[in-house]
Amino acid sequence: MAASFRPDIQGLRALAVGGVVAYHFGVTALPGGFAGVDIFFVISGWLITTHLMQEITETGRLDLWRFYARRARRLLPAAIFVILATLAVGTFIMAPREQALYSRGAMYAAAYNINLWLLRWSFDYFAADSLSNPFIHFWSLSVEEQFYLVWPALLVFAAWLHRGRRMTVVVIGAVGLASFAACLWFTSLSPAWAFYFSPLRAWEFATGGLATFATPILWRHQFWLRAAQGWLGLALIVVAYLCLSENLPFPGWYALLPVAGSVLVLLSGAGEQGDAPAKTRWQALAPAAMLSLAPLQWVGTLSYSLYLWHWPVIVYAAMLHPDLGVAQRIGCAVLALALSAATYRLIENPARRGDWLAATARAFRFDASPAARPLRLLPGLALAPALVLTAAGVAAAYANAHLATRNIDPTQRGIEEAAEQPSIARAVDKDCLLDFHTVEPKPCTFGPADAAHTIVLFGDSHADHWSTPLVEAAKRNDTKVVTYLKSSCRASRLSTFNAVLKRDYTECDAWREQAISDIIRGKPRLVVISEFSIGNLTRDMSAASRDAEIARWQAGLRSTLEAFSQAGVETAVIRDTPIGDSFADACVARALWWREAPSLCDTPRAEAANDDVAAAERAVVKSIPDTLYIDLTDRFCGPTECHVFIDGKLAFRDRHHLATAFAETLAGPLEKALFRGS
């Protein structure tokens, strides 16, 4: 064990990976466990800066090839092994279309730039469908590798400007401040970029790096102060784990909690190795003593392999059994630990300690003598095995994607096409369903301009999926359809929180009021309303909170319906579609791949249909004059089950949006309900 080894850092790693695993395994008591990744970033900044600055100070040079070879030796073998194993297991669990998609993600994971791939495809780390991506957790490893690539060059640049700690602090501080300012801006402007893009996370590494230059004069021999500082740091980490959630704008200001906490813990343990052997009572009470406990040391030792394994384990378990109970999740945790221990013992540790990736090249020098060549570099032949490993991982993932594509048979292709087919409104113009930021309503018209009657379709994406049968039904009755649609924006006058924007959805409120005014001004024959059921958002609330939220929604719905009724405009409210336990397209495709019936993906009606909320909705509608309630739930659900595959067609394209091909079959029932033979 190296003389510079710090047990408290190993324990801090255990806390970091423990938070991430707890979050991913659904421990609701730690909703902010994902902040463990930020702790890892700070630790990396601290350790890498310490090692590189020590080499520069002691030798006047920086052997970049040795540094890169050590990083490759530390990270690549285990990562590539887990990627290959995940791909292999995935061929039996995932449907071919999923295999093809996520194999492409594995290519980027093997090359340590999956964070850029996730940005390109707009994957949301906190979205429900992220549970299907077994490689999404590699984003943080990609950010770390990109940091390792750039950080030594930054220290080289600082040393080139001026030898000494002060210039290095200035350069790191400037980079960190710029990164933090940009991160704050993008957290509100484009959260995905703030989350995944490495330059916007650089400030967390820079904070750890800057902390290494702190001079602990005040607390080096004040053990009580050091202990208090460490416990304060741990308290900030605990607050982050308990109080942060996926609904907060993250990273942004909130990331300061785990970052500051990590820095305080690291500084608290700095200099412990140089202390007198006799432990004072303050040293014994310091958090370093707790972090040095054997269980935390063991988990900290396995932290890298555990991070690699835990996510594919829980992803595949959830695919095989969507309703994982506590005992099953504990079993998954035990399996992840067992795989981590085996990987550490057989791959990670032997590769790190072996000579097969040892660096032998020359280095950058910072000697001031004229005889010294300041930038002398020979090829790093020791990186050849690392390049071979990376190439092997990329090639295997590419081959797996190609083979998976060849396994997509006509039935699987049909499911994919059914899920991807847009509604008639979005097929004509994708902007007929407005994005989150647009406030000005955009009416879209379907049918002849001189039609005898006009119907308005008003609401969110759950109104949009009714546009397909509504336009067809209207066409048969000399009626045109005008749509007023906005993503995640109900017709009911109910202010809501937007989970993507991570803030109150003020754009929705402004759009809704203007849309209601425009619709009333146009005096249509009928306004058809449908919206995402409030019951889907109140499932996990306590009974009291659920009742209060439903009452608030009823008041909002009543206000909207009364606005139309008082203006002499008739309305019809279509009951919302059921919500399934799983994404219908992926689940049905997997079921067929496993040679199972699509009914495997059905959801009990008691969970899917929100019958109690529908009853509350019906009560509001019946109390408003000239308002009709349309309930087509029996088209999706029987007495006990709600189905995702009906009459040979995929009924839903995800958990709750109608698949367009199936929606077309509802034109007849909708026509009967709306036009009543007129």
XYZ file of C-alpha atoms in Angstrom:
678
model
C 0.000 0.000 0.000
C 1.393 3.392 -1.009
C 2.587 5.658 1.762
C 0.234 8.352 0.398
C -2.818 6.102 0.747
C -5.584 7.775 2.732
C -8.224 5.489 4.241
C -10.598 8.433 4.635
C -10.630 8.960 0.860
C -11.364 5.292 0.370
C -14.248 5.650 2.812
C -15.460 8.743 0.984
C -15.502 6.707 -2.220
C -17.710 4.201 -0.424
C -20.158 6.949 0.531
C -20.159 8.218 -3.043
C -20.857 4.879 -4.701
C -23.300 3.979 -1.927
C -25.396 7.057 -2.690
C -25.464 6.323 -6.418
C -26.378 2.664 -5.921
C -29.087 3.538 -3.391
C -30.616 6.051 -5.794
C -30.559 3.668 -8.733
C -31.959 0.816 -6.666
C -34.949 2.921 -5.649
C -34.139 3.785 -2.034
C -36.639 6.620 -1.703
C -35.105 7.789 1.576
C -32.064 9.003 -0.413
C -33.576 10.872 -3.373
C -30.336 12.809 -3.872
C -28.045 9.786 -3.975
C -27.120 10.639 -7.567
C -24.929 13.410 -6.109
C -22.418 10.687 -5.256
C -21.065 11.211 -8.760
C -20.161 14.783 -7.814
C -18.191 13.452 -4.859
C -16.228 11.250 -7.245
C -15.488 14.281 -9.423
C -14.074 16.219 -6.469
C -11.980 13.238 -5.335
C -10.578 12.863 -8.856
C -9.678 16.547 -8.999
C -7.947 16.299 -5.619
C -5.949 13.123 -6.328
C -4.908 13.860 -9.899
C -3.830 17.404 -9.088
C -1.900 16.172 -6.043
C -0.014 13.539 -8.025
C 0.742 15.723 -11.022
C 1.878 18.714 -8.974
C 4.077 16.473 -6.848
C 5.793 15.180 -9.985
C 6.238 18.679 -11.395
C 7.620 19.977 -8.086
C 10.008 17.074 -7.483
C 11.301 16.425 -11.002
C 10.616 19.622 -12.914
C 8.786 17.620 -15.514
C 5.553 15.807 -16.221
C 5.615 12.382 -17.789
C 2.335 12.546 -19.651
C 2.622 9.128 -21.264
C 3.165 7.459 -17.934
C 0.175 9.345 -16.552
C -2.098 8.306 -19.423
C -0.867 4.726 -19.266
C -1.591 4.567 -15.525
C -5.105 5.903 -16.111
C -5.677 3.354 -18.856
C -4.338 0.576 -16.640
C -6.630 1.698 -13.835
C -9.847 2.109 -15.792
C -9.915 0.391 -19.163
C -9.728 -3.369 -18.491
C -12.622 -3.526 -16.048
C -14.739 -1.096 -18.087
C -14.282 -2.995 -21.351
C -15.002 -6.299 -19.610
C -18.263 -4.971 -18.137
C -19.270 -3.495 -21.501
C -18.697 -6.805 -23.283
C -20.489 -8.795 -20.569
C -23.440 -6.384 -20.631
C -23.703 -6.684 -24.403
C -23.585 -10.472 -24.213
C -26.313 -10.728 -21.579
C -28.365 -8.117 -23.408
C -28.717 -10.347 -26.476
C -30.937 -12.640 -24.393
C -32.914 -9.933 -22.587
C -33.331 -6.945 -24.891
C -35.287 -6.965 -28.134
C -33.176 -6.568 -31.301
C -34.125 -2.914 -31.750
C -32.962 -2.121 -28.208
C -29.807 -4.149 -28.724
C -28.990 -2.132 -31.833
C -29.640 1.211 -30.117
C -27.747 0.519 -26.920
C -24.892 -1.251 -28.711
C -24.243 2.064 -30.391
C -24.205 3.577 -26.918
C -21.707 0.898 -25.888
C -19.431 1.984 -28.737
C -19.286 5.461 -27.289
C -18.937 4.105 -23.751
C -15.886 2.070 -24.803
C -14.359 5.216 -26.290
C -15.281 7.289 -23.203
C -17.504 9.812 -24.946
C -20.980 8.439 -24.326
C -21.893 11.717 -22.626
C -21.751 13.361 -26.061
C -23.897 10.583 -27.552
C -26.465 11.066 -24.806
C -26.573 14.779 -25.572
C -27.068 14.096 -29.256
C -30.013 11.787 -28.630
C -31.401 13.938 -25.818
C -31.369 11.187 -23.213
C -32.532 12.448 -19.854
C -30.700 10.825 -16.939
C -33.800 11.218 -14.776
C -36.362 10.129 -17.381
C -38.299 6.914 -16.908
C -36.963 5.391 -20.129
C -33.367 5.740 -18.928
C -33.981 2.511 -17.006
C -33.730 0.690 -20.353
C -30.247 1.995 -21.163
C -27.649 -0.293 -19.523
C -24.781 2.036 -20.456
C -26.122 5.438 -19.417
C -24.042 5.419 -16.224
C -20.859 5.525 -18.300
C -21.527 9.228 -18.842
C -19.683 10.120 -15.630
C -16.712 7.923 -16.536
C -16.572 9.676 -19.912
C -16.546 13.056 -18.193
C -13.710 11.862 -15.929
C -11.646 10.561 -18.847
C -12.109 13.826 -20.711
C -10.929 15.606 -17.567
C -7.859 13.348 -17.403
C -7.096 14.199 -21.008
C -7.220 17.971 -20.511
C -6.139 18.530 -16.903
C -2.428 17.650 -17.286
C -2.237 19.986 -20.274
C -3.722 22.741 -18.125
C -1.067 22.215 -15.457
C 1.593 22.146 -18.179
C 0.259 25.466 -19.437
C 0.330 26.978 -15.939
C 3.915 25.794 -15.405
C 4.893 27.169 -18.803
C 3.480 30.579 -17.867
C 5.330 30.645 -14.571
C 6.817 27.976 -12.348
C 5.173 27.945 -8.959
C 1.946 27.249 -7.124
C 0.490 30.738 -7.424
C 0.146 30.671 -11.217
C -1.314 27.188 -11.075
C -3.924 28.355 -8.571
C -4.791 31.320 -10.793
C -5.203 29.139 -13.895
C -7.249 26.448 -12.123
C -9.357 29.084 -10.397
C -10.093 30.913 -13.648
C -11.101 27.690 -15.384
C -13.237 26.633 -12.436
C -15.061 29.959 -12.196
C -15.744 30.049 -15.929
C -17.034 26.479 -15.847
C -19.272 27.154 -12.829
C -20.757 30.295 -14.385
C -21.501 28.422 -17.602
C -22.964 25.516 -15.630
C -25.348 27.834 -13.784
C -26.501 29.373 -17.059
C -27.025 26.060 -18.850
C -28.780 24.478 -15.866
C -31.715 26.799 -16.517
C -31.279 27.083 -20.286
C -30.517 23.471 -21.238
C -30.284 21.087 -18.253
C -29.017 18.155 -20.327
C -25.929 20.100 -21.410
C -25.247 21.245 -17.852
C -25.503 17.638 -16.699
C -23.543 15.764 -19.365
C -21.090 18.200 -20.991
C -17.661 17.850 -19.400
C -16.583 21.541 -19.658
C -19.673 22.422 -17.617
C -18.683 19.890 -14.947
C -15.008 20.919 -14.918
C -15.572 23.249 -11.968
C -16.182 20.244 -9.695
C -12.802 18.748 -10.592
C -11.226 22.200 -10.342
C -12.643 22.630 -6.842
C -10.981 19.397 -5.753
C -7.757 20.507 -7.446
C -7.783 23.936 -5.823
C -8.340 22.388 -2.409
C -4.944 20.680 -2.650
C -3.303 24.113 -2.531
C -5.025 25.102 0.701
C -2.594 25.792 3.532
C -4.097 24.225 6.672
C -2.178 26.446 9.099
C -5.256 27.092 11.208
C -6.207 23.467 11.655
C -3.062 21.376 11.137
C -2.554 21.060 14.895
C -6.081 22.035 15.934
C -7.593 18.584 15.874
C -10.957 19.733 17.178
C -11.233 22.220 14.300
C -10.216 19.569 11.819
C -12.817 17.180 13.231
C -15.543 19.846 13.157
C -14.663 20.690 9.564
C -14.884 17.040 8.533
C -18.215 16.469 10.231
C -19.585 19.607 8.622
C -18.510 18.196 5.259
C -20.241 14.884 5.952
C -23.345 16.781 7.079
C -23.462 18.619 3.738
C -23.203 15.300 1.888
C -26.008 13.846 4.007
C -28.162 16.920 3.332
C -27.508 16.484 -0.395
C -28.545 12.828 -0.280
C -31.678 13.557 1.761
C -32.871 16.816 0.213
C -31.835 16.859 -3.440
C -34.129 15.232 -5.961
C -34.497 14.752 -9.682
C -37.060 17.585 -9.727
C -34.504 20.230 -8.729
C -32.397 22.078 -11.325
C -29.160 20.117 -11.135
C -26.192 20.560 -11.141
C -26.327 24.371 -10.755
C -26.236 25.822 -7.259
C -27.441 22.583 -5.692
C -24.270 20.757 -6.706
C -22.371 22.963 -4.251
C -23.722 20.812 -1.417
C -21.875 17.574 -2.290
C -18.910 19.451 -3.754
C -18.330 21.631 -0.686
C -18.959 18.690 1.612
C -16.370 16.579 -0.198
C -13.760 19.341 -0.067
C -14.246 19.803 3.677
C -13.864 16.071 4.305
C -10.725 15.915 2.147
C -9.170 18.893 3.916
C -10.114 17.463 7.287
C -8.061 14.353 6.608
C -5.134 16.163 4.984
C -1.893 15.753 6.889
C -3.084 12.805 8.988
C -0.095 10.773 7.860
C 2.280 13.309 9.342
C 0.638 13.460 12.739
C 2.204 12.012 15.851
C 1.458 8.334 16.328
C -0.427 8.983 19.533
C -4.047 9.628 18.711
C -5.673 12.505 20.510
C -9.282 12.271 21.490
C -10.107 14.703 18.702
C -8.411 12.545 16.111
C -10.400 9.565 17.342
C -13.591 11.592 16.972
C -12.723 12.914 13.509
C -14.747 11.594 10.533
C -11.564 10.050 9.166
C -11.859 7.423 11.913
C -15.377 6.546 10.826
C -14.451 6.569 7.130
C -11.596 4.155 7.906
C -13.912 1.440 9.188
C -13.404 -1.922 7.494
C -16.813 -2.134 5.725
C -16.345 1.294 4.156
C -12.783 0.420 3.169
C -14.039 -2.735 1.461
C -16.793 -0.931 -0.445
C -14.399 1.881 -1.305
C -11.935 -0.607 -2.736
C -14.696 -2.065 -4.916
C -16.235 1.321 -5.731
C -15.122 1.463 -9.371
C -16.182 -2.077 -10.226
C -19.377 -1.630 -8.212
C -20.212 1.522 -10.151
C -19.666 -0.355 -13.409
C -21.811 -3.349 -12.448
C -24.690 -2.019 -10.378
C -26.531 -0.290 -13.211
C -26.733 -3.107 -15.803
C -27.729 -5.478 -12.997
C -30.731 -3.372 -11.956
C -31.643 -2.506 -15.566
C -31.803 -6.122 -16.676
C -33.581 -7.175 -13.497
C -36.262 -4.533 -14.111
C -36.679 -5.723 -17.703
C -37.198 -9.308 -16.552
C -39.418 -8.362 -13.615
C -40.826 -4.794 -13.795
C -42.241 -4.881 -10.257
C -39.075 -5.495 -8.256
C -39.754 -5.849 -4.544
C -37.433 -4.994 -1.679
C -36.088 -8.540 -1.383
C -35.395 -8.674 -5.111
C -33.581 -5.360 -5.049
C -31.457 -6.567 -2.155
C -30.667 -9.659 -4.207
C -29.597 -7.420 -7.088
C -27.320 -5.478 -4.739
C -25.724 -8.720 -3.522
C -25.210 -9.838 -7.122
C -23.639 -6.485 -8.043
C -21.270 -6.726 -5.070
C -20.299 -10.291 -5.988
C -19.589 -9.315 -9.591
C -17.644 -6.276 -8.384
C -15.499 -8.340 -6.034
C -14.730 -10.864 -8.781
C -13.943 -8.118 -11.300
C -11.674 -6.331 -8.840
C -9.797 -9.496 -7.916
C -9.462 -10.991 -11.398
C -9.266 -7.942 -13.677
C -9.045 -4.524 -12.068
C -6.328 -5.153 -9.494
C -4.082 -7.414 -11.654
C -4.241 -4.920 -14.537
C -3.412 -1.990 -12.290
C -0.415 -3.705 -10.712
C 0.897 -5.416 -13.833
C 3.612 -4.223 -16.186
C 1.696 -4.656 -19.404
C 0.675 -0.987 -19.528
C 3.778 0.501 -17.901
C 4.927 3.740 -19.458
C 8.496 4.061 -20.738
C 8.437 7.246 -22.788
C 10.182 10.521 -22.073
C 8.417 13.478 -20.563
C 7.632 17.185 -20.766
C 10.294 19.200 -18.949
C 10.057 22.577 -17.273
C 13.783 23.073 -16.533
C 14.896 26.664 -16.819
C 18.373 25.813 -18.146
C 19.061 26.656 -21.827
C 20.209 23.068 -22.420
C 16.777 21.726 -21.535
C 14.289 21.157 -24.331
C 10.951 22.378 -22.928
C 8.667 20.201 -25.047
C 10.414 16.917 -25.804
C 8.076 14.014 -26.414
C 8.528 10.491 -27.742
C 5.625 8.242 -28.774
C 3.941 6.540 -25.832
C 4.255 2.964 -26.957
C 2.872 1.850 -23.617
C -0.528 3.156 -24.708
C -0.737 0.620 -27.529
C -2.458 -2.030 -25.334
C -4.933 0.618 -24.176
C -5.741 1.517 -27.763
C -6.165 -2.155 -28.600
C -8.566 -2.594 -25.678
C -10.585 0.444 -26.690
C -10.691 -0.654 -30.321
C -11.806 -4.124 -29.263
C -14.648 -2.686 -27.201
C -15.790 -0.391 -30.002
C -15.545 -3.178 -32.590
C -17.496 -5.638 -30.430
C -20.250 -3.079 -29.814
C -20.418 -2.230 -33.521
C -20.633 -5.903 -34.471
C -23.350 -6.466 -31.878
C -25.366 -3.542 -33.261
C -25.023 -4.937 -36.786
C -26.108 -8.432 -35.733
C -29.029 -7.041 -33.735
C -30.232 -5.076 -36.758
C -30.246 -8.270 -38.817
C -32.419 -9.932 -36.139
C -35.212 -7.367 -36.493
C -37.927 -9.442 -38.199
C -41.085 -7.977 -39.824
C -43.058 -8.210 -36.567
C -40.379 -6.372 -34.621
C -40.094 -3.834 -37.428
C -43.845 -3.305 -37.309
C -43.738 -2.562 -33.593
C -40.921 -0.078 -34.127
C -42.773 1.668 -36.955
C -46.022 1.775 -34.967
C -44.232 3.424 -32.029
C -42.487 5.968 -34.238
C -45.467 6.989 -36.389
C -46.536 10.520 -35.397
C -50.107 11.626 -34.865
C -51.791 13.291 -37.806
C -51.203 16.692 -36.196
C -47.475 16.167 -35.737
C -47.132 14.461 -39.122
C -48.378 17.617 -40.850
C -46.286 19.960 -38.710
C -44.309 18.932 -35.635
C -44.853 22.430 -34.249
C -48.594 21.806 -34.040
C -47.622 20.390 -30.633
C -45.713 23.333 -29.193
C -42.498 22.873 -27.237
C -42.016 23.882 -23.614
C -40.747 27.390 -24.256
C -43.216 28.706 -26.855
C -46.052 30.803 -25.455
C -47.803 32.091 -28.578
C -50.556 29.610 -29.597
C -50.224 28.008 -33.016
C -53.576 26.766 -34.370
C -53.328 24.026 -36.986
C -56.295 23.356 -39.296
C -57.304 19.982 -40.751
C -60.111 19.644 -43.277
C -61.652 21.958 -45.887
C -61.665 25.661 -45.067
C -65.314 25.912 -46.124
C -66.499 23.054 -43.901
C -69.916 23.553 -42.327
C -68.636 23.202 -38.766
C -65.458 23.658 -36.720
C -64.194 21.549 -33.826
C -61.238 22.631 -31.688
C -58.918 20.079 -30.080
C -57.354 21.657 -26.987
C -54.780 20.283 -24.540
C -51.424 18.564 -24.131
C -49.839 15.575 -25.880
C -52.737 13.452 -24.625
C -55.027 15.631 -26.704
C -52.607 15.349 -29.614
C -52.870 11.560 -29.830
C -56.652 11.958 -30.277
C -56.074 14.186 -33.313
C -55.719 11.118 -35.547
C -59.218 9.629 -34.989
C -60.819 13.059 -34.489
C -59.703 14.396 -37.874
C -60.998 11.247 -39.570
C -64.339 11.408 -37.724
C -64.718 15.111 -38.531
C -63.975 14.508 -42.205
C -67.011 12.223 -42.422
C -69.232 14.963 -40.996
C -68.280 18.048 -43.027
C -66.318 19.431 -40.119
C -62.801 20.829 -39.890
C -60.552 20.425 -36.868
C -58.404 23.203 -35.410
C -55.801 22.154 -32.838
C -54.375 24.121 -29.907
C -51.738 21.819 -28.421
C -48.734 22.293 -26.147
C -46.425 19.700 -24.625
C -47.106 18.865 -20.952
C -49.685 21.661 -20.730
C -53.172 20.730 -19.566
C -56.295 22.540 -20.689
C -57.306 22.738 -17.025
C -56.315 25.960 -15.297
C -53.744 24.289 -13.098
C -50.237 25.665 -12.596
C -47.754 22.795 -12.649
C -44.095 21.976 -12.224
C -42.210 20.983 -15.383
C -39.880 18.052 -14.700
C -37.712 18.803 -17.735
C -37.316 22.528 -17.107
C -37.002 21.825 -13.345
C -39.223 24.795 -12.478
C -42.799 26.059 -12.507
C -44.246 25.834 -15.987
C -45.166 29.504 -16.418
C -45.138 29.222 -20.208
C -48.056 26.794 -19.947
C -50.189 29.203 -17.916
C -49.574 32.047 -20.367
C -50.246 29.849 -23.417
C -53.433 28.384 -21.936
C -55.038 31.754 -21.228
C -54.246 33.082 -24.681
C -55.462 29.851 -26.303
C -58.775 29.976 -24.391
C -59.312 33.584 -25.511
C -58.509 32.740 -29.138
C -60.796 29.686 -29.123
C -63.736 31.621 -27.667
C -63.181 34.373 -30.187
C -63.389 31.821 -33.019
C -66.773 30.460 -31.770
C -66.306 26.814 -32.810
C -69.175 24.315 -32.729
C -67.361 22.229 -30.124
C -64.147 22.179 -28.071
C -62.699 18.711 -27.422
C -60.421 18.468 -24.381
C -58.155 15.665 -23.231
C -55.185 15.786 -20.890
C -52.699 13.716 -18.916
C -54.595 12.403 -15.910
C -53.729 14.007 -12.601
C -53.973 10.508 -11.158
C -50.686 9.638 -12.829
C -48.906 12.321 -10.807
C -50.529 11.633 -7.447
C -49.912 7.890 -7.203
C -47.096 8.120 -4.707
C -48.618 10.902 -2.599
C -50.095 10.408 0.816
C -53.887 10.204 0.940
C -54.232 13.758 2.241
C -51.845 15.242 -0.334
C -53.490 13.257 -3.106
C -56.971 14.490 -2.174
C -55.763 18.096 -2.015
C -54.068 17.874 -5.417
C -57.114 16.272 -7.040
C -59.325 18.998 -5.571
C -56.986 21.663 -6.963
C -57.109 20.014 -10.378
C -60.934 19.758 -10.266
C -61.107 23.491 -9.616
C -58.824 24.149 -12.587
C -60.855 21.913 -14.883
C -64.082 23.546 -13.739
C -62.651 27.012 -14.416
C -61.708 26.097 -17.987
C -65.047 24.437 -18.759
C -66.997 27.341 -17.252
C -65.071 29.811 -19.415
C -66.291 28.012 -22.548
C -69.792 27.403 -21.200
C -70.304 31.064 -20.306
C -69.171 32.013 -23.815
C -71.776 29.693 -25.318
C -69.227 27.149 -26.595
C -69.982 23.461 -26.086
C -67.211 21.203 -24.813
C -66.446 17.495 -24.732
C -63.912 15.946 -22.362
C -62.311 12.660 -23.398
C -61.249 10.531 -20.457
C -57.492 9.990 -20.393
C -55.950 6.752 -21.566
C -54.601 4.201 -19.039
C -50.953 4.309 -18.001
C -48.965 1.081 -18.158
C -46.237 -0.279 -15.931
C -43.753 -0.428 -18.809
C -43.052 1.174 -22.164
C -45.406 -0.752 -24.435
C -43.238 -0.771 -27.554
C -40.133 -2.065 -25.781
C -42.045 -4.498 -23.578
C -44.004 -6.074 -26.438
C -40.875 -6.341 -28.552
C -39.069 -8.088 -25.676
C -42.008 -10.419 -25.065
C -41.998 -11.521 -28.686
C -38.199 -11.918 -28.577
C -38.654 -14.185 -25.550
C -41.424 -16.027 -27.445
C -43.996 -14.869 -24.926
C -47.452 -13.386 -25.570
C -47.749 -9.560 -25.630
C -50.214 -9.880 -22.741
C -47.110 -10.226 -20.571
C -46.995 -6.411 -20.755
C -50.574 -5.763 -19.627
C -51.190 -3.795 -16.432
C -53.906 -4.443 -13.834
C -56.801 -2.053 -14.361
C -56.672 -0.984 -10.720
C -53.183 0.412 -11.352
C -53.568 1.692 -14.906
C -57.010 3.208 -15.388
C -57.254 5.856 -12.611
C -60.952 5.036 -12.194
C -61.318 7.160 -9.056
C -59.865 10.240 -10.741
C -62.067 9.633 -13.776
C -65.085 9.625 -11.486
C -64.011 12.987 -10.060
C -63.525 14.302 -13.600
C -66.961 13.049 -14.680
C -68.546 14.799 -11.692
C -67.051 18.153 -12.724
C -68.105 17.716 -16.360
C -71.697 16.822 -15.446
C -71.972 19.974 -13.346
C -71.186 22.273 -16.307
C -73.942 23.021 -18.865
C -73.383 21.966 -22.495
C -70.476 19.679 -21.596
C -70.120 16.054 -22.672
C -67.967 13.313 -21.116
C -66.548 10.638 -23.438
C -65.182 7.446 -21.910
C -63.530 4.946 -24.282
C -61.607 3.116 -21.559
C -63.329 -0.162 -22.396
C -61.487 -0.059 -25.721
C -58.238 -0.530 -23.784
C -59.222 -2.310 -20.603
C -61.258 -5.284 -19.509
C -62.629 -5.724 -15.998
C -59.224 -6.631 -14.567
C -56.481 -5.777 -17.105
C -55.536 -2.901 -19.423
C -53.950 -4.123 -22.632
C -51.072 -2.838 -24.740
C -51.572 -5.055 -27.804
C -55.132 -5.081 -29.155
C -56.465 -6.799 -32.277
C -52.967 -7.359 -33.574
C -51.940 -3.711 -33.122
C -49.676 -1.948 -30.649
C -52.083 0.214 -28.639
C -49.512 2.521 -27.025
C -46.173 3.860 -28.233
C -44.861 4.248 -24.683
C -46.528 4.038 -21.283
C -49.547 6.251 -21.995
C -49.567 7.753 -25.511
C -51.705 6.063 -28.153
C -49.913 4.462 -31.079
C -51.196 6.180 -34.220
C -52.149 3.015 -36.114
C -54.325 1.899 -33.228
C -55.719 5.420 -32.717
C -57.040 5.261 -36.285
C -59.308 2.387 -35.244
C -61.013 4.658 -32.710
C -62.420 7.048 -35.331
C -65.734 5.167 -35.405
C -66.362 5.119 -31.638
C -65.275 8.745 -31.370
C -67.552 9.769 -34.231
C -70.501 8.045 -32.563
C -69.791 9.798 -29.273
C -69.303 13.270 -30.730
C -71.679 13.556 -33.640
C -74.498 11.265 -32.485
C -75.719 10.642 -36.004
C -75.642 14.325 -36.998
